[in-house]
XYZ file of C-alpha atoms in Angstrom:
714
model
C 22.803 -30.704 -15.776
C 22.445 -34.431 -14.148
C 21.279 -35.113 -10.451
C 19.234 -38.092 -8.864
C 15.690 -37.174 -8.025
C 15.653 -38.631 -4.257
C 11.548 -39.410 -2.506
C 11.332 -36.633 0.559
C 9.912 -37.829 4.149
C 8.222 -35.674 5.416
C 7.277 -37.193 8.580
C 4.682 -34.594 9.897
C 2.817 -31.420 8.446
C 4.820 -29.850 4.662
C 5.483 -26.999 4.968
C 3.963 -24.399 3.165
C 4.905 -22.491 0.399
C 3.224 -18.472 1.794
C 2.373 -16.838 -2.255
C 4.515 -12.942 -1.824
C 2.955 -11.066 -4.693
C 5.259 -8.088 -5.198
C 3.735 -4.531 -3.979
C 7.197 -2.535 -5.742
C 7.816 -2.236 -9.723
C 10.912 -4.345 -10.062
C 10.997 -6.129 -6.306
C 9.667 -9.650 -8.538
C 12.986 -11.054 -7.093
C 12.492 -9.865 -3.014
C 9.006 -11.978 -3.226
C 10.128 -15.333 -4.685
C 12.981 -14.662 -2.015
C 11.162 -14.815 1.087
C 8.859 -17.032 -0.743
C 11.597 -19.631 -0.683
C 13.219 -18.224 2.415
C 9.567 -19.141 4.486
C 10.007 -21.897 3.807
C 12.267 -23.365 5.007
C 11.593 -21.273 7.661
C 12.761 -18.571 7.404
C 8.959 -16.637 8.172
C 9.887 -13.243 6.211
C 7.564 -10.337 4.974
C 8.903 -7.352 1.483
C 8.912 -4.950 4.257
C 11.596 -6.610 6.109
C 13.610 -7.858 3.456
C 13.624 -4.089 1.448
C 15.496 -3.101 4.655
C 17.886 -4.405 4.960
C 18.903 -5.167 1.146
C 16.904 -2.507 -1.277
C 16.109 -2.740 -5.184
C 16.430 -0.271 -7.806
C 13.280 0.411 -10.296
C 16.110 -2.238 -12.225
C 15.859 -4.877 -10.589
C 17.925 -7.353 -8.805
C 20.115 -9.810 -11.122
C 20.585 -13.439 -11.422
C 24.732 -12.745 -8.913
C 22.436 -9.568 -6.423
C 19.409 -12.557 -5.418
C 22.647 -14.813 -5.027
C 24.295 -12.391 -2.626
C 21.214 -11.858 -1.444
C 20.107 -15.528 -0.578
C 23.415 -15.333 1.022
C 22.784 -12.666 3.489
C 19.653 -14.851 5.022
C 21.367 -17.945 4.903
C 20.323 -19.805 1.858
C 23.174 -21.538 -0.401
C 22.656 -20.919 -3.556
C 22.870 -22.607 -6.803
C 22.146 -21.579 -10.161
C 21.277 -23.762 -12.671
C 21.516 -23.837 -16.861
C 18.796 -26.707 -17.482
C 16.513 -27.941 -20.160
C 12.865 -28.954 -19.640
C 12.942 -32.403 -19.747
C 15.777 -31.763 -16.076
C 12.504 -29.531 -14.394
C 11.819 -33.352 -12.702
C 14.853 -33.677 -10.668
C 14.833 -29.797 -9.522
C 15.825 -28.549 -5.507
C 11.413 -27.298 -4.486
C 10.479 -24.730 -4.153
C 13.403 -22.591 -6.665
C 14.054 -19.817 -8.159
C 13.186 -19.736 -11.881
C 14.450 -17.162 -14.465
C 10.771 -16.132 -17.057
C 10.288 -14.466 -18.938
C 14.171 -12.362 -19.759
C 12.881 -9.846 -16.965
C 11.424 -11.958 -14.409
C 11.232 -13.968 -11.618
C 8.891 -16.808 -10.445
C 9.088 -19.902 -7.552
C 8.351 -23.044 -8.744
C 6.987 -24.799 -6.483
C 5.539 -28.478 -8.636
C 6.001 -30.374 -12.080
C 5.082 -33.315 -13.152
C 5.422 -34.772 -16.229
C 2.926 -32.544 -17.507
C 1.683 -30.153 -16.115
C 3.778 -27.425 -12.875
C 3.519 -25.228 -10.449
C 4.601 -21.877 -10.620
C 3.786 -18.157 -7.892
C 4.892 -15.573 -9.595
C 5.043 -12.206 -8.104
C 3.437 -10.231 -10.235
C 0.504 -13.180 -10.663
C 0.032 -15.678 -7.629
C -0.140 -18.879 -8.608
C -0.694 -20.044 -12.458
C -0.722 -24.078 -12.954
C 0.927 -23.883 -16.706
C 0.964 -26.914 -19.627
C 4.519 -27.519 -20.234
C 3.812 -26.844 -23.349
C 3.210 -23.144 -22.098
C 5.531 -23.573 -19.353
C 8.894 -23.577 -22.251
C 7.829 -19.739 -23.847
C 8.385 -18.343 -20.334
C 11.206 -20.818 -18.604
C 14.841 -19.734 -19.826
C 16.394 -22.083 -18.460
C 17.635 -20.870 -15.748
C 17.089 -21.277 -12.390
C 18.998 -20.992 -9.139
C 18.487 -23.692 -6.115
C 18.571 -22.281 -2.924
C 18.294 -24.311 -0.089
C 19.663 -23.962 4.735
C 23.287 -24.068 4.926
C 24.885 -24.128 7.933
C 24.045 -20.437 9.135
C 20.490 -20.540 8.281
C 18.616 -19.636 11.329
C 14.115 -19.741 11.441
C 12.839 -17.148 12.175
C 9.548 -14.443 12.245
C 10.653 -11.753 10.802
C 7.857 -10.101 10.133
C 6.756 -6.176 9.885
C 5.216 -5.918 13.534
C 2.046 -2.720 13.995
C -0.166 -2.676 16.202
C -4.125 -0.695 15.323
C -3.401 2.627 17.025
C 0.701 2.023 15.837
C -1.336 1.963 11.694
C -3.653 5.212 13.414
C -1.678 7.472 14.685
C -3.428 10.193 16.816
C -6.733 10.013 16.620
C -9.398 12.204 19.323
C -12.525 10.811 20.459
C -11.691 7.262 19.058
C -12.555 5.745 23.832
C -14.870 7.144 23.965
C -16.927 6.938 21.148
C -16.749 2.354 21.191
C -17.491 2.728 24.694
C -21.150 5.353 23.863
C -21.347 2.257 20.865
C -20.721 -0.581 23.309
C -22.885 0.435 26.509
C -26.293 0.999 23.924
C -25.366 -2.132 22.221
C -25.417 -3.706 25.545
C -29.388 -2.091 26.838
C -30.277 -2.813 23.058
C -28.774 -6.614 23.960
C -31.248 -6.875 26.829
C -34.337 -6.076 25.051
C -33.825 -9.451 23.044
C -32.887 -11.477 25.627
C -35.917 -10.105 27.507
C -38.011 -11.070 24.469
C -38.216 -14.358 24.280
C -40.405 -14.728 27.069
C -42.830 -12.816 26.197
C -44.308 -15.800 24.013
C -43.409 -18.173 26.851
C -45.192 -16.120 29.478
C -48.809 -16.427 26.740
C -48.411 -20.047 26.774
C -47.246 -21.007 30.188
C -49.591 -18.677 31.767
C -51.733 -16.484 30.095
C -53.122 -18.769 27.618
C -53.667 -21.856 30.837
C -54.974 -19.854 33.001
C -57.823 -18.332 30.432
C -56.015 -14.779 31.839
C -57.291 -12.095 28.862
C -56.359 -8.832 31.428
C -52.643 -11.132 31.517
C -52.615 -10.918 27.666
C -53.279 -7.368 28.185
C -50.615 -6.360 30.193
C -47.960 -8.424 28.636
C -49.276 -7.138 24.909
C -48.575 -3.012 26.778
C -45.479 -4.492 28.103
C -42.789 -5.473 24.906
C -45.086 -2.909 23.929
C -42.766 -0.589 25.919
C -40.194 -2.954 25.505
C -40.400 -1.733 21.214
C -40.040 1.201 21.502
C -36.957 2.059 24.219
C -35.122 -1.292 21.885
C -36.286 1.116 18.507
C -34.566 4.442 20.027
C -31.394 2.427 21.077
C -30.631 0.980 17.660
C -31.006 4.571 16.075
C -29.227 6.258 18.527
C -26.437 3.047 18.465
C -26.959 3.657 14.104
C -26.508 7.715 14.360
C -22.722 7.105 16.704
C -22.209 4.689 14.988
C -22.102 6.655 11.502
C -20.581 10.392 13.889
C -17.383 7.312 15.451
C -17.335 6.100 12.084
C -16.650 9.402 10.122
C -14.667 10.529 12.953
C -12.169 7.786 12.738
C -11.855 8.319 9.251
C -11.359 11.780 8.628
C -8.301 12.149 11.050
C -7.242 7.952 10.278
C -7.229 9.374 6.037
C -5.166 12.543 7.445
C -2.803 12.101 10.192
C -1.824 8.894 6.544
C -1.839 11.659 3.757
C 0.628 13.621 6.098
C 2.942 11.031 6.597
C 1.888 10.256 3.250
C 3.619 13.831 2.158
C 6.300 13.284 3.923
C 8.064 9.994 2.584
C 11.416 9.473 0.293
C 11.584 10.096 -3.328
C 11.854 6.042 -3.311
C 9.404 5.325 -2.875
C 7.094 6.970 -5.037
C 9.539 6.323 -7.674
C 9.684 2.933 -7.315
C 5.219 1.780 -6.652
C 2.867 2.088 -9.217
C -0.140 4.496 -8.717
C -2.809 1.843 -8.398
C -1.177 0.516 -5.443
C -0.936 3.252 -2.995
C -4.849 4.617 -3.909
C -5.241 1.227 -3.166
C -4.068 1.556 -0.008
C -5.593 4.290 1.384
C -9.160 1.487 0.424
C -7.629 -0.309 2.452
C -7.888 2.472 5.471
C -11.354 2.628 5.524
C -11.765 -1.067 4.998
C -10.033 -1.616 8.232
C -12.237 1.436 10.453
C -15.742 -0.333 9.423
C -14.398 -3.393 10.419
C -14.143 -1.323 14.345
C -16.357 0.475 14.257
C -19.242 -2.057 12.606
C -18.084 -5.661 13.606
C -15.844 -5.235 16.321
C -17.956 -3.292 18.181
C -20.604 -5.824 17.256
C -17.853 -9.378 17.808
C -17.076 -8.122 22.270
C -21.498 -7.586 21.990
C -22.289 -10.963 19.824
C -19.225 -12.465 22.830
C -21.671 -11.600 25.962
C -24.544 -11.968 23.750
C -23.937 -15.902 23.003
C -22.649 -16.231 26.808
C -25.745 -14.964 28.370
C -27.883 -17.524 25.683
C -25.783 -20.104 25.990
C -26.282 -20.411 30.872
C -30.212 -19.623 29.861
C -30.232 -22.267 27.311
C -28.586 -24.551 29.909
C -30.857 -23.780 32.664
C -32.791 -24.877 29.352
C -31.512 -28.281 28.589
C -28.468 -29.494 28.571
C -28.879 -32.435 26.035
C -30.120 -29.708 23.427
C -27.766 -27.230 23.743
C -25.017 -29.670 22.863
C -26.569 -30.594 19.457
C -26.621 -26.855 19.149
C -23.106 -25.858 20.562
C -21.085 -29.641 18.243
C -22.782 -27.551 15.081
C -20.906 -24.513 15.403
C -18.204 -25.934 16.297
C -18.211 -27.642 13.015
C -18.741 -24.122 11.547
C -15.237 -22.831 13.323
C -13.576 -25.541 11.321
C -15.016 -25.576 8.745
C -13.723 -21.718 9.025
C -9.923 -22.315 10.005
C -9.635 -25.046 7.174
C -10.052 -22.104 4.439
C -9.053 -19.034 6.230
C -5.618 -19.833 4.402
C -6.519 -19.944 1.284
C -9.448 -17.191 1.839
C -6.623 -14.556 2.290
C -4.647 -15.782 -0.746
C -7.628 -14.638 -3.019
C -8.405 -12.032 -0.993
C -4.294 -10.706 -1.912
C -4.513 -11.790 -4.639
C -7.621 -9.927 -5.271
C -6.678 -6.767 -3.672
C -3.045 -5.935 -5.680
C -4.843 -7.104 -9.245
C -7.366 -4.149 -9.004
C -4.313 -1.948 -7.445
C -2.580 -3.183 -10.797
C -6.556 -2.375 -13.584
C -6.316 0.797 -12.347
C -3.263 1.850 -12.574
C -3.090 0.673 -16.459
C -5.881 2.880 -16.659
C -5.273 5.876 -15.215
C -1.570 5.764 -17.313
C -4.353 5.242 -20.776
C -6.217 7.774 -19.007
C -3.025 10.520 -18.742
C -1.123 9.477 -22.420
C -4.145 8.837 -24.878
C -2.870 11.716 -26.757
C 0.252 9.197 -26.494
C -2.537 6.373 -27.550
C -3.766 8.081 -30.224
C -0.823 9.458 -32.286
C 0.860 5.579 -32.112
C -2.209 4.013 -33.016
C -2.067 0.898 -29.978
C -5.889 2.052 -28.403
C -6.365 -1.761 -29.771
C -3.551 -3.129 -27.563
C -4.368 -0.670 -24.265
C -7.370 -2.197 -24.122
C -6.476 -4.981 -23.928
C -3.573 -4.726 -21.163
C -6.855 -3.578 -19.557
C -8.911 -6.449 -20.155
C -5.633 -8.902 -19.499
C -6.092 -6.552 -15.581
C -9.969 -6.771 -15.505
C -9.614 -10.553 -15.998
C -7.450 -11.392 -13.487
C -9.094 -8.883 -11.323
C -12.529 -10.685 -11.328
C -10.974 -13.899 -11.482
C -9.199 -13.243 -8.116
C -13.422 -11.901 -6.805
C -14.929 -15.082 -8.348
C -11.533 -17.446 -6.676
C -13.085 -15.189 -3.914
C -16.332 -15.539 -3.540
C -15.656 -19.247 -3.931
C -14.060 -19.462 -1.446
C -17.419 -16.856 0.400
C -20.158 -19.259 -0.787
C -18.526 -22.392 1.242
C -19.012 -21.337 3.503
C -22.126 -19.558 3.515
C -23.392 -23.439 1.731
C -22.139 -24.253 5.426
C -23.267 -21.951 7.431
C -27.106 -22.549 5.419
C -26.648 -26.421 5.827
C -25.318 -27.365 9.616
C -27.227 -24.221 10.958
C -31.804 -25.196 8.916
C -30.193 -29.386 9.614
C -29.667 -28.392 13.800
C -32.583 -26.623 13.842
C -35.373 -29.257 12.831
C -32.242 -32.147 15.442
C -33.019 -29.660 18.063
C -37.170 -28.895 17.073
C -37.366 -32.865 16.946
C -35.893 -33.599 20.194
C -37.726 -30.640 22.202
C -40.845 -32.390 20.608
C -40.119 -35.034 22.381
C -39.175 -33.835 24.997
C -42.310 -31.488 25.172
C -44.315 -35.228 24.624
C -42.814 -37.147 28.136
C -43.588 -34.113 29.414
C -40.353 -32.476 30.241
C -40.594 -29.217 28.190
C -43.639 -27.318 28.456
C -45.028 -26.470 24.510
C -43.922 -22.397 25.737
C -40.668 -23.796 27.006
C -40.271 -25.393 22.977
C -40.210 -21.497 21.716
C -39.018 -19.538 24.409
C -35.562 -22.315 23.634
C -35.932 -22.399 19.915
C -36.237 -18.226 19.838
C -32.585 -18.597 22.352
C -31.368 -21.521 19.677
C -31.996 -19.742 17.312
C -30.123 -16.206 18.586
C -27.127 -18.557 19.966
C -26.320 -19.454 16.823
C -26.852 -17.228 14.229
C -24.100 -14.705 17.059
C -22.037 -17.719 17.733
C -21.802 -17.940 13.779
C -21.796 -14.250 13.234
C -19.046 -14.156 16.450
C -16.770 -16.248 14.419
C -17.216 -14.502 11.226
C -16.295 -11.201 12.758
C -13.170 -12.501 14.196
C -11.223 -14.287 10.158
C -12.488 -10.888 9.405
C -10.716 -9.549 11.544
C -7.896 -11.850 10.880
C -7.968 -10.630 6.901
C -7.558 -7.230 8.750
C -3.490 -8.201 8.638
C -3.938 -7.948 5.916
C -5.299 -4.466 4.456
C -2.863 -3.556 7.509
C -0.005 -4.598 5.824
C -0.972 -2.625 3.455
C -1.595 0.437 5.217
C 1.632 -0.031 7.465
C 3.403 0.498 4.150
C 2.261 4.485 4.243
C 2.843 4.896 7.894
C 5.889 2.041 8.645
C 8.014 3.539 6.101
C 10.488 5.578 7.088
C 9.521 9.144 6.369
C 11.884 11.785 5.158
C 15.074 12.201 7.453
C 14.289 16.474 8.601
C 15.697 16.309 12.067
C 17.495 19.810 12.643
C 19.884 20.104 15.083
C 21.227 22.929 15.040
C 19.882 26.566 16.436
C 20.967 28.051 12.669
C 18.332 30.101 11.870
C 17.344 29.598 7.794
C 17.912 33.820 6.807
C 21.249 33.021 8.444
C 22.823 30.496 6.440
C 24.358 31.547 3.286
C 24.004 29.353 -0.584
C 27.207 28.752 0.090
C 27.286 24.450 -1.250
C 30.061 22.176 -0.254
C 29.695 19.202 -1.507
C 32.722 16.370 0.056
C 33.765 12.761 -1.041
C 29.616 12.258 -2.735
C 29.390 8.803 -3.669
C 25.450 7.585 -4.647
C 23.991 3.684 -5.777
C 20.595 3.455 -6.595
C 21.226 -0.558 -4.937
C 23.297 -2.521 -3.009
C 23.679 -4.859 -6.223
C 24.320 -1.025 -9.053
C 27.464 0.737 -9.604
C 28.137 4.131 -8.625
C 26.808 6.396 -9.700
C 28.048 9.701 -8.136
C 31.308 8.419 -7.504
C 33.648 9.980 -4.941
C 32.102 13.723 -5.263
C 34.407 16.892 -4.463
C 32.830 20.817 -4.597
C 32.480 23.727 -3.324
C 29.973 26.572 -5.140
C 30.396 30.022 -3.526
C 27.633 32.806 -2.825
C 25.829 33.771 -5.997
C 27.603 32.020 -8.529
C 26.594 30.690 -11.790
C 27.551 26.882 -12.894
C 25.745 24.794 -15.154
C 26.525 21.047 -15.251
C 26.848 19.441 -17.735
C 27.998 15.827 -19.645
C 26.246 13.056 -21.503
C 23.043 11.303 -20.342
C 22.970 8.834 -17.718
C 26.532 10.506 -16.291
C 24.292 11.494 -12.676
C 23.711 14.844 -13.774
C 19.980 14.394 -12.402
C 20.585 12.353 -9.602
C 23.401 15.162 -8.055
C 21.024 17.916 -8.631
C 18.428 15.395 -6.201
C 20.689 14.326 -3.401
C 21.962 18.836 -3.423
C 17.925 19.244 -2.824
C 18.074 16.678 -0.163
C 15.756 13.694 -2.579
C 18.024 11.088 -2.505
C 20.567 10.215 1.006
C 24.044 9.660 0.376
C 25.293 6.171 0.184
C 28.918 8.348 1.420
C 30.341 11.825 1.426
C 27.436 15.373 3.321
C 26.982 17.618 2.253
C 27.652 21.110 4.255
C 25.480 24.163 3.118
C 26.583 26.976 4.031
C 29.881 25.476 6.054
C 26.863 23.768 8.161
C 25.953 19.601 6.618
C 22.677 19.303 5.365
C 21.733 16.732 7.948
C 22.152 18.732 10.578
C 20.613 21.600 9.634
C 17.608 20.054 8.643
C 15.465 19.066 4.572
C 12.596 21.907 5.493
C 14.984 25.047 6.217
C 17.614 24.195 3.405
C 14.119 24.358 1.693
C 12.879 27.301 2.291
C 15.598 28.852 0.510
C 15.870 27.346 -2.287
C 14.176 28.016 -6.056
C 13.870 24.698 -8.573
C 12.315 23.576 -11.621
C 12.967 19.627 -12.952
C 12.288 18.093 -15.600
C 9.408 16.255 -14.223
C 7.598 18.525 -12.159
C 4.394 18.702 -12.687
C 1.010 22.113 -12.510
C -1.109 21.693 -10.653
C -5.027 22.204 -11.794
C -5.859 25.555 -11.183
C -5.940 29.122 -12.754
C -2.453 30.520 -13.738
C -1.532 32.403 -10.339
C -2.288 29.934 -7.938
C 0.729 27.589 -10.408
C 3.078 30.816 -9.925
C 2.130 31.449 -6.300
C 2.097 27.380 -5.677
C -1.535 27.642 -4.450
C 0.119 30.283 -1.349
C -3.200 31.140 1.109
C -2.206 35.338 0.887
C -1.603 35.344 -2.453
C 1.088 38.894 -3.182
C 0.058 39.482 -6.819
C 2.652 42.407 -7.726
C 5.028 39.737 -6.799
C 3.222 37.224 -8.722
C 3.214 39.729 -12.188
C 6.760 40.218 -11.816
C 7.645 36.665 -11.638
C 6.036 36.177 -14.192
C 7.933 39.352 -16.839
C 10.933 37.310 -15.150
C 10.614 34.465 -16.206
C 9.429 36.030 -19.845
C 5.549 34.614 -20.122
C 3.860 37.931 -19.061
C 2.869 38.793 -22.101
C 1.313 35.810 -22.790
C -0.627 34.778 -20.101
C -1.915 39.085 -20.552
C -2.156 38.847 -23.917
C -4.783 35.060 -22.775
C -9.268 36.078 -21.956
C -8.441 35.058 -18.212
C -4.643 36.129 -17.370
C -3.525 35.147 -15.159
C -7.312 33.104 -14.100
C -6.674 31.692 -17.355
C -7.158 27.365 -15.703
C -5.252 24.659 -15.983
C -5.207 21.629 -16.814
C -5.152 18.600 -15.710
C -1.231 18.257 -15.194
C -0.794 21.826 -17.148
C -2.545 19.959 -20.328
C -4.368 23.478 -22.407
C -0.401 25.290 -21.815
C 2.638 25.016 -24.032
C 5.148 22.646 -23.246
C 7.414 26.420 -23.721
C 4.678 27.964 -21.942
C 4.965 25.162 -18.538
C 8.251 25.206 -18.209
C 8.088 29.230 -17.498
C 5.478 29.102 -15.547
C 7.490 26.547 -13.189
C 10.293 28.950 -13.338
C 8.550 32.414 -12.280
C 6.562 29.771 -9.285
C 10.365 28.904 -7.728
C 11.894 32.314 -8.327
C 7.993 33.298 -6.445
C 9.988 31.464 -3.586
C 13.069 35.055 -3.376
C 15.442 31.539 -3.447
C 19.194 31.798 -2.073
C 19.704 29.572 -4.654
C 18.038 29.050 -7.787
C 18.288 24.894 -9.222
C 17.301 24.123 -12.393
C 17.595 20.842 -14.360
C 16.371 21.042 -18.361
C 14.711 24.173 -17.324
C 14.243 25.761 -20.956
C 14.871 22.852 -22.957
C 11.075 23.438 -24.117
C 11.800 26.558 -25.458
C 12.433 28.882 -28.408
C 15.587 30.260 -28.963
C 14.642 34.516 -27.987
C 12.399 33.317 -25.092
C 15.871 30.985 -23.608
C 17.187 34.590 -24.389
C 15.872 36.287 -22.196
C 15.537 33.869 -19.775
C 18.625 33.601 -18.949
C 19.063 36.993 -19.572
C 16.863 37.420 -16.440
C 18.913 34.096 -14.743
C 21.574 36.121 -15.163
C 20.193 38.620 -13.600
C 19.384 37.620 -10.039
C 21.663 38.142 -6.644
C 21.687 34.146 -6.389
C 23.992 30.947 -6.400
C 22.002 29.845 -9.878
C 22.616 25.815 -10.157
C 21.764 24.672 -14.157
C 21.964 21.212 -15.813
C 21.976 21.934 -18.644
C 22.919 20.282 -22.644
C 22.159 24.487 -25.218
C 25.064 25.682 -25.597
C 22.844 28.775 -24.929
C 22.214 28.188 -22.031
C 26.127 27.319 -20.768
C 27.303 29.879 -22.471
C 25.787 32.015 -19.961
C 27.253 30.714 -17.599
C 29.857 31.790 -14.937
C 31.382 28.124 -14.715
C 31.124 25.065 -16.471
C 31.729 21.307 -15.605
C 31.417 18.616 -17.718
C 30.392 14.621 -15.125
C 31.235 12.277 -16.037
C 31.169 8.721 -14.868
C 29.481 10.063 -11.744
C 33.136 12.556 -11.510
C 33.985 15.982 -12.903
C 35.891 15.178 -16.101
C 37.140 19.046 -15.923
C 36.313 21.881 -14.146
C 36.009 26.205 -16.226
C 35.624 29.311 -14.507
C 35.090 31.743 -17.535
C 36.585 34.750 -16.210
C 36.062 38.526 -18.810
C 39.643 37.285 -20.668
C 37.968 34.324 -21.956
C 37.693 30.121 -19.588
C 40.271 29.442 -16.976
C 40.528 25.820 -16.015
C 39.828 24.429 -12.907
C 40.498 20.987 -12.672
């Protein structure tokens, strides 16, 4: 590679490369594209770029990144280069990293390089360490003739994140009025010292001293009462808002499409719910306090100007300097906070995975490796927290230095005014009290304003849940679910997991009559489970449609359709509770006889009856305490409890011994319903009336069995 490097002339401020951390497990390429595109002027966030370009859990290839970049109006140049040619790259550019990752190269010198890693944030590496990760492949991105500067960032409001919350406005108004009443008491309090010094003491009037003491003592009682009532109303509001908001967010989360969960770590989703509580705290306390502080600042400023414009100017200069400092470090603080949140989520994910997978960790002697991995994640989290603490300490130190210096100067100038008889001693005490209130409250107001701006970061994380489009479930037909026959027709069905990946299901056509038992088989990776997920509405087809009883699935509605279904999938789980709870899936009004009948059909009744607590036997987390075969048969009993008209089983007997498998297969054969079974085991395939062999996402064989033998349909 060779290129003449010319210095860039920048007559205006330097363009900034934002640091974006990936949210989904395999979207490092998308995050890098967002960073480079934003640098050139097309500001785009991850939520917006996901809507335009889909990426599966397999991630993006370099070719896929180039296609996406061209869609953003960027021209691409892929390069294979040696380390000595790094300074000749057009920065920022994307680098292939560790053979499985993408990063952005921000800066390079003769000794070190700065990269923006979507997994951990900004990193500065010496070139020797850099060379261990860099694969030698780089992608330069520069604006093409079609490039347009734009801002494509997900917009949201606080109300759109909360959903329907009752009683919010009334409670906020109550807190605001109580706060204003409280501030009236605070505003009047400094006059006590002024009147005592200038009026009562100079006149040696003991009765006036007593009257003033009684009057202001009553003011203290009123202030205390208002403070208590306000604190209680704030607590009630915070609890009510938190309860309703978390409920709304969880309800929406449960309606999100399956790929949303497959692409995200559990710890990250939990972390997003933590952001809701952060926003709620700021709304119920900081927002109201900020409004009150604003009113108080205005009131104290007017009073201070009446006392002395010169002294007031000194206080205002200190506040302005503090505001400028907060504005200067805000961007760094925001990026550090974003890194801290994401590293905390990664640490929690690693922790939960280690706890859940402790059996495998022990058996493979990987305790030390898991501990080291968790400690590395914890180190990243603590380093990010230290960076936040360093920046926070900067403005806290500046606050102390600025306002203590300002206080000394104001007292000095006020004392000179007293000596020049322009101020009385009582006025000096009162002005200092008002000045302290002004400086403290205005500094607090500035802090709150920047904290509210910081809430956008938490808002973006919450928006990833509540603004993600829920699973499509709009019923547009008047057909009642109970009148729908379990007849399935698939027309030219195609599906791919992302735009850059090949089709997993290819123009597949299939008809499944009512009551038929079919087995779907084929080599691993041929699309069997994907086809089932499409049939169940867990994935949306790329092309084609699925009809149930002659009605397109979208018109029937997923909720109505799933009332007809009983399913056992490969990765289905049991929940903490009793065996009976799991069979009826925590039905609020369980039918005990139906639970027993379903257990008998699933060939698990005898084993449950032999347990000391029978159907009340507790199931541990994710089904621990039961064998694999017992879990599968309880899951089958759960599917049968629904009394479905369409039973879908994905390797539902893979853990069973031959005798139990025969018993389960015999029970399934006797069921008067449509059955679709994905299987590899010959015993299960043999009991099906029809066998469909998939290969490469298409039907390779379709064999219908008869009493005389098998007939090949296609």
